[in-house]
mmCIF file of C-alpha atoms in Angstrom:
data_model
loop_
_atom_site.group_PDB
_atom_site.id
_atom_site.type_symbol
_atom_site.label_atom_id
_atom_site.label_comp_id
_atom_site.label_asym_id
_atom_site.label_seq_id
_atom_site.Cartn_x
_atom_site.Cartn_y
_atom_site.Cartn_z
ATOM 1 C CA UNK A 8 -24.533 -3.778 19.822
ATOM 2 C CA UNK A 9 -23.316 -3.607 16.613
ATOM 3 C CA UNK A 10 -23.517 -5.951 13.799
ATOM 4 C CA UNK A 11 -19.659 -7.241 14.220
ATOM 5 C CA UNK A 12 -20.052 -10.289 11.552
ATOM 6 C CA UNK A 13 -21.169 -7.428 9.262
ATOM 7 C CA UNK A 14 -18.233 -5.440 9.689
ATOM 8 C CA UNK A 15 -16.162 -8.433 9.482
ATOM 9 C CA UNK A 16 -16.888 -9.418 6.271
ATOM 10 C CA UNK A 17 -17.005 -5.736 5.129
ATOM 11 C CA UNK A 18 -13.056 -5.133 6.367
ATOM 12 C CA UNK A 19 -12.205 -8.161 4.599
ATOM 13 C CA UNK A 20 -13.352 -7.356 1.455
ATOM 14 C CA UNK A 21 -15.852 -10.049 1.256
ATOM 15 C CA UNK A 22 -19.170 -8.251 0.687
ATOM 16 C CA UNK A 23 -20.443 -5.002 0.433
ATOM 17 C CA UNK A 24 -20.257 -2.221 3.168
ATOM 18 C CA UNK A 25 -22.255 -1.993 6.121
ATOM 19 C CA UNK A 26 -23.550 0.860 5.359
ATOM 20 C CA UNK A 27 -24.707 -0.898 2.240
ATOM 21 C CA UNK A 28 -26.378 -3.848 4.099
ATOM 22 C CA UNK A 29 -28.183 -1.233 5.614
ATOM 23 C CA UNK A 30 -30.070 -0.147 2.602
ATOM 24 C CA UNK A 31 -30.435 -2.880 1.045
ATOM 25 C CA UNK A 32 -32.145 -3.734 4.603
ATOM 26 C CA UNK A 33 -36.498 -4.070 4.654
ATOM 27 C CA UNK A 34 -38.084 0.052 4.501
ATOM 28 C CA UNK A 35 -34.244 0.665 2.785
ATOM 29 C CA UNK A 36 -34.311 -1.066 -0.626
ATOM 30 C CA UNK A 37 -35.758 1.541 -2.526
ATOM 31 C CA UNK A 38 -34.552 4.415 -0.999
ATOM 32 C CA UNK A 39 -32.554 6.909 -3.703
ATOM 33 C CA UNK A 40 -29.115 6.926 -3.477
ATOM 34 C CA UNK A 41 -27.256 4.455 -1.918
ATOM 35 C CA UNK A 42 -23.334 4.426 -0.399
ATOM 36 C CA UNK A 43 -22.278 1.844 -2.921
ATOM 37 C CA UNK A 44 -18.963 1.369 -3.907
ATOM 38 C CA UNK A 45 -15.833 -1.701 -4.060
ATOM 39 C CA UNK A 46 -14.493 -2.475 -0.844
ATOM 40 C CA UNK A 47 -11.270 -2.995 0.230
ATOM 41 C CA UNK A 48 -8.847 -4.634 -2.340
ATOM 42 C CA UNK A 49 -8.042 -8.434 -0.828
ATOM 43 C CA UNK A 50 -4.428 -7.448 -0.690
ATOM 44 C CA UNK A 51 -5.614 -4.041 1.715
ATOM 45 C CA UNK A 52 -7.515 -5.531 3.616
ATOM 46 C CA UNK A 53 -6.809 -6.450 7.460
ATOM 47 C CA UNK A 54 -8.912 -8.774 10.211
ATOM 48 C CA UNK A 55 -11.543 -7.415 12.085
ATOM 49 C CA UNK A 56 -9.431 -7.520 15.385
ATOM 50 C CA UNK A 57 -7.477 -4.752 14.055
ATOM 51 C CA UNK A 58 -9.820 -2.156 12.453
ATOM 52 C CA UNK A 59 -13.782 -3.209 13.376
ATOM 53 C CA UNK A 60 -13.617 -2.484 17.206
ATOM 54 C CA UNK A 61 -13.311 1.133 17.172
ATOM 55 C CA UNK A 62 -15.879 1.834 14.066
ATOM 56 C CA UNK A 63 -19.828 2.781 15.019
ATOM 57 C CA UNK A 64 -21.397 1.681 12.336
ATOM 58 C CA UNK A 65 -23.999 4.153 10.755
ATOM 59 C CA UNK A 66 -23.424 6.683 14.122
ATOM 60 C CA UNK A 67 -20.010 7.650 14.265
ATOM 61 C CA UNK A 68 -19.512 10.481 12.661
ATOM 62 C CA UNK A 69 -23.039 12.849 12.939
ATOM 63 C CA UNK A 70 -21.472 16.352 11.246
ATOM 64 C CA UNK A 71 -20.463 14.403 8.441
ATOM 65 C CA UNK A 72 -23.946 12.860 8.104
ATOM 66 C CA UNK A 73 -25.407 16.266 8.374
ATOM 67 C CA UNK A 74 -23.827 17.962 5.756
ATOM 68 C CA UNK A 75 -24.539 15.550 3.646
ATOM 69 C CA UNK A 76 -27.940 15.442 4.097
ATOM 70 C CA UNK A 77 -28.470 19.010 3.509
ATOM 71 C CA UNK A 78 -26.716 18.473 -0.068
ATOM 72 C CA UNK A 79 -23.215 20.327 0.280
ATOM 73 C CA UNK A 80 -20.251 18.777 -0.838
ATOM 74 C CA UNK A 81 -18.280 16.508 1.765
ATOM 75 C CA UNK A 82 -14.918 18.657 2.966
ATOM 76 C CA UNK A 83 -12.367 16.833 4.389
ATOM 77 C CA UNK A 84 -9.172 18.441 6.310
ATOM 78 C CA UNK A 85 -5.841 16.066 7.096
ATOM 79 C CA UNK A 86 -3.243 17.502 9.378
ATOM 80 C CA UNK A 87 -0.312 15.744 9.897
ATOM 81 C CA UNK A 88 3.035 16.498 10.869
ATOM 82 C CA UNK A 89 4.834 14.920 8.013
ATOM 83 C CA UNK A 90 6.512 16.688 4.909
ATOM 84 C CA UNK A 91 4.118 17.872 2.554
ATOM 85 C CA UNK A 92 5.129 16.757 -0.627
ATOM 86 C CA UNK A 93 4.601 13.634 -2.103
ATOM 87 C CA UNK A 94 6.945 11.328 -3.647
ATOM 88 C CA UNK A 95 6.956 11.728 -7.642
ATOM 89 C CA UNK A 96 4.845 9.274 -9.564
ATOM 90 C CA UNK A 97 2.977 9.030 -6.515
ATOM 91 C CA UNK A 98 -0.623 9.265 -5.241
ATOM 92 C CA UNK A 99 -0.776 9.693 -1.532
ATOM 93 C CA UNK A 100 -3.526 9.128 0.891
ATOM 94 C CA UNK A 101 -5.709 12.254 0.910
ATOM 95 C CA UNK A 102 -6.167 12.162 -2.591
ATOM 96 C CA UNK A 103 -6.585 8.522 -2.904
ATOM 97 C CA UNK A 104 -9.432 8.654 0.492
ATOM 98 C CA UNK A 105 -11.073 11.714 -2.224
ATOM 99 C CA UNK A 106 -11.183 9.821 -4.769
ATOM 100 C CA UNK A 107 -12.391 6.327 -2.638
ATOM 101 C CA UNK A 108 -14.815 8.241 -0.901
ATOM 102 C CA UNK A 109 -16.498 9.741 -4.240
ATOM 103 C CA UNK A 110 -17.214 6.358 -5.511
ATOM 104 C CA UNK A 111 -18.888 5.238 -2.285
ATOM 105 C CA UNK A 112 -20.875 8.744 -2.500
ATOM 106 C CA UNK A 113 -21.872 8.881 -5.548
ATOM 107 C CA UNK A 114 -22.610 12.461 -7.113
ATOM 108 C CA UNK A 115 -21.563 13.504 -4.250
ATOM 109 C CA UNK A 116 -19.084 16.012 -4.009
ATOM 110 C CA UNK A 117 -15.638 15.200 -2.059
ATOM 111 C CA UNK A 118 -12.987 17.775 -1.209
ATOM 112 C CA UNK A 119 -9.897 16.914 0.839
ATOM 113 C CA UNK A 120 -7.284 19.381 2.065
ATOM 114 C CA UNK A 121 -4.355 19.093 3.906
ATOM 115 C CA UNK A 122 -2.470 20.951 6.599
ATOM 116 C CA UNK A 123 1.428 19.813 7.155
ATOM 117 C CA UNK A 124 2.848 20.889 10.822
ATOM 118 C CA UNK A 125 6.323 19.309 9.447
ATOM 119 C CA UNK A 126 8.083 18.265 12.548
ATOM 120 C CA UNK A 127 5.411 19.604 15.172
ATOM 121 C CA UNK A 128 4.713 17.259 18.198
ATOM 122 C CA UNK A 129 0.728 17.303 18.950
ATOM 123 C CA UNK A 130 1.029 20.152 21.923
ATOM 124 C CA UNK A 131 1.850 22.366 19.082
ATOM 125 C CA UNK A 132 -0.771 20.875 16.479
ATOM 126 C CA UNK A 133 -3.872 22.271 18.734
ATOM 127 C CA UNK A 134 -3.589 25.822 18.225
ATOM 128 C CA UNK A 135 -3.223 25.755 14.093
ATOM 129 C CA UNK A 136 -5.782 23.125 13.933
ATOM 130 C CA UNK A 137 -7.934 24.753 15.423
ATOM 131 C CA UNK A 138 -7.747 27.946 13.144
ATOM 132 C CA UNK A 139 -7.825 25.852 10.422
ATOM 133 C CA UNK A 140 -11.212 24.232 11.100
ATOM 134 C CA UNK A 141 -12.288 28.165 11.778
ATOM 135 C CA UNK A 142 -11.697 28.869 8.305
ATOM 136 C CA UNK A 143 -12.409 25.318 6.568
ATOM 137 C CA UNK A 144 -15.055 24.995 7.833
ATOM 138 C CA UNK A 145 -14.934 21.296 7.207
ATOM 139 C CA UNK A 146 -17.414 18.218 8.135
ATOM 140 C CA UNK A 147 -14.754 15.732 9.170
ATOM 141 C CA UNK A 148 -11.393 16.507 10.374
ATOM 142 C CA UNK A 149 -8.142 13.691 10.200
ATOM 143 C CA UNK A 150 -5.542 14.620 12.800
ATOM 144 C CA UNK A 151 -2.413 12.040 12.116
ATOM 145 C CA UNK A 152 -0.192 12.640 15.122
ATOM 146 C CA UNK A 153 1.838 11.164 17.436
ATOM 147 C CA UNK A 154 5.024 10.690 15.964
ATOM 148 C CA UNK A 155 6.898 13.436 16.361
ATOM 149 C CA UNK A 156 5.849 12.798 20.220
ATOM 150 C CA UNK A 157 7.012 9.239 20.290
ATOM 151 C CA UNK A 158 10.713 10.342 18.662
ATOM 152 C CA UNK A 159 10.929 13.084 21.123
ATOM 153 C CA UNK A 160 9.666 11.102 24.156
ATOM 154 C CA UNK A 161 7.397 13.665 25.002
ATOM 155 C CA UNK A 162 5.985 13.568 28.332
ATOM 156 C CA UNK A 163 2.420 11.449 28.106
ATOM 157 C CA UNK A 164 0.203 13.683 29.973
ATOM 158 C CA UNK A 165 1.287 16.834 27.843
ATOM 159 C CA UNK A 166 0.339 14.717 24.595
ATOM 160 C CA UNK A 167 -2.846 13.877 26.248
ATOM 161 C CA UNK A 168 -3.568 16.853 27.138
ATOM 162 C CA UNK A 169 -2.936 18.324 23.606
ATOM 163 C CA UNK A 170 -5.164 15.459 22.168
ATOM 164 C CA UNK A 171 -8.075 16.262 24.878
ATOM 165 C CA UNK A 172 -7.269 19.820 23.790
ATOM 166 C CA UNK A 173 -7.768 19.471 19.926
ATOM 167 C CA UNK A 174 -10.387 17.150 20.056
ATOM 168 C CA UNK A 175 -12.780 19.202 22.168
ATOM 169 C CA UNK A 176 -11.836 22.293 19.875
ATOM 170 C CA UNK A 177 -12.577 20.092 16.746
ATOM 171 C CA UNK A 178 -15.830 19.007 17.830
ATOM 172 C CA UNK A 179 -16.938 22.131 19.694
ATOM 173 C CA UNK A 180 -16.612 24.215 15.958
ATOM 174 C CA UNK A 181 -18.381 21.950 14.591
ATOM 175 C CA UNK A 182 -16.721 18.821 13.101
ATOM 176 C CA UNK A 183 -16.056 14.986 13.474
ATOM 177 C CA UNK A 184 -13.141 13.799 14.375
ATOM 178 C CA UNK A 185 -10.455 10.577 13.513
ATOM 179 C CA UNK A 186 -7.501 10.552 15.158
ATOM 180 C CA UNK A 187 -4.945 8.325 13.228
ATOM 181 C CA UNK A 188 -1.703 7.606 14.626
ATOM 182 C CA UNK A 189 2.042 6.816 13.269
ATOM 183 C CA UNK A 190 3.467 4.350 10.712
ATOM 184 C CA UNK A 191 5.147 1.046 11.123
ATOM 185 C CA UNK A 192 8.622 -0.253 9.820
ATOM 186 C CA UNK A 193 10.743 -2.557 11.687
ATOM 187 C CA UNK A 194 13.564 0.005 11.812
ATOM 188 C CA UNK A 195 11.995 3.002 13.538
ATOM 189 C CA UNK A 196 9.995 0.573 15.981
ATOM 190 C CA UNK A 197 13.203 -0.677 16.984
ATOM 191 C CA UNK A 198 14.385 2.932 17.705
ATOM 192 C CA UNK A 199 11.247 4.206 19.206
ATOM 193 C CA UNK A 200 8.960 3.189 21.820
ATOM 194 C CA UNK A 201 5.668 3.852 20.092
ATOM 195 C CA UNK A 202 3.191 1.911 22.529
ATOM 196 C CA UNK A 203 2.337 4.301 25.014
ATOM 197 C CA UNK A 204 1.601 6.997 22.704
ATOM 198 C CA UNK A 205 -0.843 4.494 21.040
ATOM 199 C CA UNK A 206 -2.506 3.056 23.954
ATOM 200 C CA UNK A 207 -3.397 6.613 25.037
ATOM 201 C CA UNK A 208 -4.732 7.734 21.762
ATOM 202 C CA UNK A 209 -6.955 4.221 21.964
ATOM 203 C CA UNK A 210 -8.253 5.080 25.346
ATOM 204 C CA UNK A 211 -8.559 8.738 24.629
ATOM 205 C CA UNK A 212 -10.747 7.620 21.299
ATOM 206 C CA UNK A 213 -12.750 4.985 23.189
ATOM 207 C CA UNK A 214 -13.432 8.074 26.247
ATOM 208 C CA UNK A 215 -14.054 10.856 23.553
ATOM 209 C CA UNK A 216 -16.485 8.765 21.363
ATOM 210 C CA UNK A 217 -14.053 9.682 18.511
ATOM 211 C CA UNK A 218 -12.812 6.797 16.136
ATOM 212 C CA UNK A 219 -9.160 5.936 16.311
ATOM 213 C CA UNK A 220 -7.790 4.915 12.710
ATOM 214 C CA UNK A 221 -4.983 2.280 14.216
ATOM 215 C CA UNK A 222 -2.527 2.837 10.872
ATOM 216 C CA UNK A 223 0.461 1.216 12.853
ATOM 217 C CA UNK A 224 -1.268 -1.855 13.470
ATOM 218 C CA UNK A 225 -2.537 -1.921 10.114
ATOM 219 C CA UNK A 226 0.988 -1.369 8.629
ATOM 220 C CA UNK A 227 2.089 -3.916 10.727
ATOM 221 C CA UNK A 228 0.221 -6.647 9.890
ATOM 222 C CA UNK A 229 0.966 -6.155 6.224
ATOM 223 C CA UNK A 230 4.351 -6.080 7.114
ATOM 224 C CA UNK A 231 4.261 -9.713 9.285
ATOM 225 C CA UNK A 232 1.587 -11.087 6.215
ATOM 226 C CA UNK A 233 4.716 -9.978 3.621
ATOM 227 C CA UNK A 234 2.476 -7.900 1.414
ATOM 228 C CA UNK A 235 4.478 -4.995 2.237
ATOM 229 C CA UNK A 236 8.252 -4.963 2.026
ATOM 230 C CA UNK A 237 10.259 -1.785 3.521
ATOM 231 C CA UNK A 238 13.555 -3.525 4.056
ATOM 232 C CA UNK A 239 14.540 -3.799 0.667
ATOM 233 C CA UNK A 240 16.048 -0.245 -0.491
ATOM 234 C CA UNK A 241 16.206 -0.637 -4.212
ATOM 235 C CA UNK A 242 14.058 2.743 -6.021
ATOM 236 C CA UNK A 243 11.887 0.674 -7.337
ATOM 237 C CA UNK A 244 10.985 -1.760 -3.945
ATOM 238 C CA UNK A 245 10.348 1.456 -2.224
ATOM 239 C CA UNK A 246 8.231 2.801 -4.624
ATOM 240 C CA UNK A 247 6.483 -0.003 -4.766
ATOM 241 C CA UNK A 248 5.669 -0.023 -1.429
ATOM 242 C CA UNK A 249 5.471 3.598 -0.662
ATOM 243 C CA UNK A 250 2.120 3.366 -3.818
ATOM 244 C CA UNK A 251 1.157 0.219 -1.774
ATOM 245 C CA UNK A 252 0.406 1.827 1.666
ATOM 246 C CA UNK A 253 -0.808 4.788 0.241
ATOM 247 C CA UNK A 254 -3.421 3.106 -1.749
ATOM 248 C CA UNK A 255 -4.561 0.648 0.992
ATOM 249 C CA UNK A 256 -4.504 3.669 3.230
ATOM 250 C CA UNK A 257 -7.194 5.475 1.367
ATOM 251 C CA UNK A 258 -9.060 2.286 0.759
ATOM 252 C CA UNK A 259 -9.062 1.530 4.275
ATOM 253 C CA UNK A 260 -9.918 4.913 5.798
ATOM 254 C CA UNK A 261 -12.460 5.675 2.641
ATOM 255 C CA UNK A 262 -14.155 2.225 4.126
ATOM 256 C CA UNK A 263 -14.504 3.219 7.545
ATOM 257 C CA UNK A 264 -15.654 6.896 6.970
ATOM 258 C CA UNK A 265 -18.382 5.100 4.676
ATOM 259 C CA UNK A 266 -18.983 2.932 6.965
ATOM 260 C CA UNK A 267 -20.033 5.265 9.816
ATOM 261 C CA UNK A 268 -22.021 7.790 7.951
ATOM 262 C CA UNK A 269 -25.842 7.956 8.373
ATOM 263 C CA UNK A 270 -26.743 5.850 5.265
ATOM 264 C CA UNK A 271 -30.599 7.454 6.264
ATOM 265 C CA UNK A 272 -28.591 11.050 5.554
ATOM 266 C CA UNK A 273 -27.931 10.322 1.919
ATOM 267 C CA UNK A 274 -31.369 9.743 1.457
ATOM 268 C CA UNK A 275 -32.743 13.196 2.981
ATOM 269 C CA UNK A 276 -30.233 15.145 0.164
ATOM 270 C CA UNK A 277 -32.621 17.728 -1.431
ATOM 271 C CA UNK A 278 -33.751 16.677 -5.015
ATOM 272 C CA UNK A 279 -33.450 13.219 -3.746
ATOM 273 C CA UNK A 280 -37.262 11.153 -3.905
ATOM 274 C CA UNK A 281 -37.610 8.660 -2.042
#
């Protein structure tokens, strides 16, 4: 069982990481480097009920724990089906989970790149991802989908199949996995019946032992908690909110990949005593 008050208090940006805890734990405390690092800003941060059930603390993501203990830098690959470019003045998420994700590893090396299927539905996704981790070659891969299957009311076994499809190829070249699935507004969920397609990634993740980053839930509840505020259309409103969700984002999705690594693994990096 995992430590659940741990991750609690970790998600709400009350104490350190888990992964922390861990080190700090007895045979830990003087072990080299540690994952350190701020968590989630208050205003990020969302209850355990939303994020903590799907994480594995410490055992959730074994490539990524790998590479790092045999000292090579941390590659991270995003593929999503949105448009590429970001809005000006603007950070968005992959480069904000980079930079998160070097402060919890520190002198550690983190590269994120991205892969944008604009307007591709996930049966399409599979065969591109999977060249792409081929010739990446990375450690974890982030496959944000489900969208583009949700507007198009795509039949749900072909989208399960096409998860089931790209998972297995993910994992069987040699990578973790998070699946993350589609953002909130009032407006499109309104317009589009999102639900099924993210009950089936949530069972597929639970089946697949794969770790399902639940960004519509998370949106959400910002949303309802009025931290967040997409109905007002004024340039500077949406800007504001379009830097807000793309910081917390990264923050969010930095913790949990910290979260599950090995904290034993960043220990074993060569040159590191112990």
């Amino acid at each position: 069982m995992h430590d659940a008050g741990g991750v609690r208090r970790m998600l709400r940006g009350a104490a350190l990481p888990l992964a922390v805890l861990l080190l700090l734990s007895p045979g830990h405390a003087s072990a080299g480097p540690k994952l350190v690092g701020p968590s989630v800003d208050a205003a990020c941060a969302v209850p355990d009920s939303i994020l903590a059930p799907g994480l594995a603390p410490g055992g959730g993501l074994p490539q990524v724990s790998a590479q790092l203990a045999a000292g090579r830098p941390l590659s991270v690959l995003i593929v999503h089906s949105g448009k590429s470019a970001a809005k000006p003045g603007i950070v968005g998420y992959p480069a904000r989970l980079e930079s998160e994700l070097a402060r919890r590893l520190p002198g550690q090396e983190v590269r994120t790149t991205v892969l944008s299927l604009a307007g591709e539905a996930a049966p399409a996704m599979v065969a591109p991802l999977s060249r792409a981790v081929e010739e990446r070659k990375p450690a974890l891969v982030i496959w944000q989908t489900g969208t583009v299957d949700a507007m198009r009311g795509l039949d749900l076994e072909s989208f399960g199949a096409a998860l089931q499809s790209g998972i297995a190829d993910v994992q069987r070249r040699g990578a973790d996995i998070i699946i993350m699935d589609m953002q909130y507004s009032m407006h499109t969920a309104q317009l589009i019946d999102f639900a099924p397609y993210m009950s089936y990634m949530s069972w597929l993740a639970q089946s697949s032992n794969v770790f399902h980053f639940p960004r519509y839930d998370i949106m959400r509840h910002w949303v309802e908690d009025g931290r967040v505020d997409f109905a007002d259309e004024s340039d500077g409103a949406k800007q504001r909110a379009y830097e807000f969700v793309h910081r917390c984002i990264g923050q969010l999705l930095a913790e949990s990949v910290a979260t599950m690594i090995d904290p034993l693994s960043v220990n074993r990096r060569p040159g590191v005593s112990n």
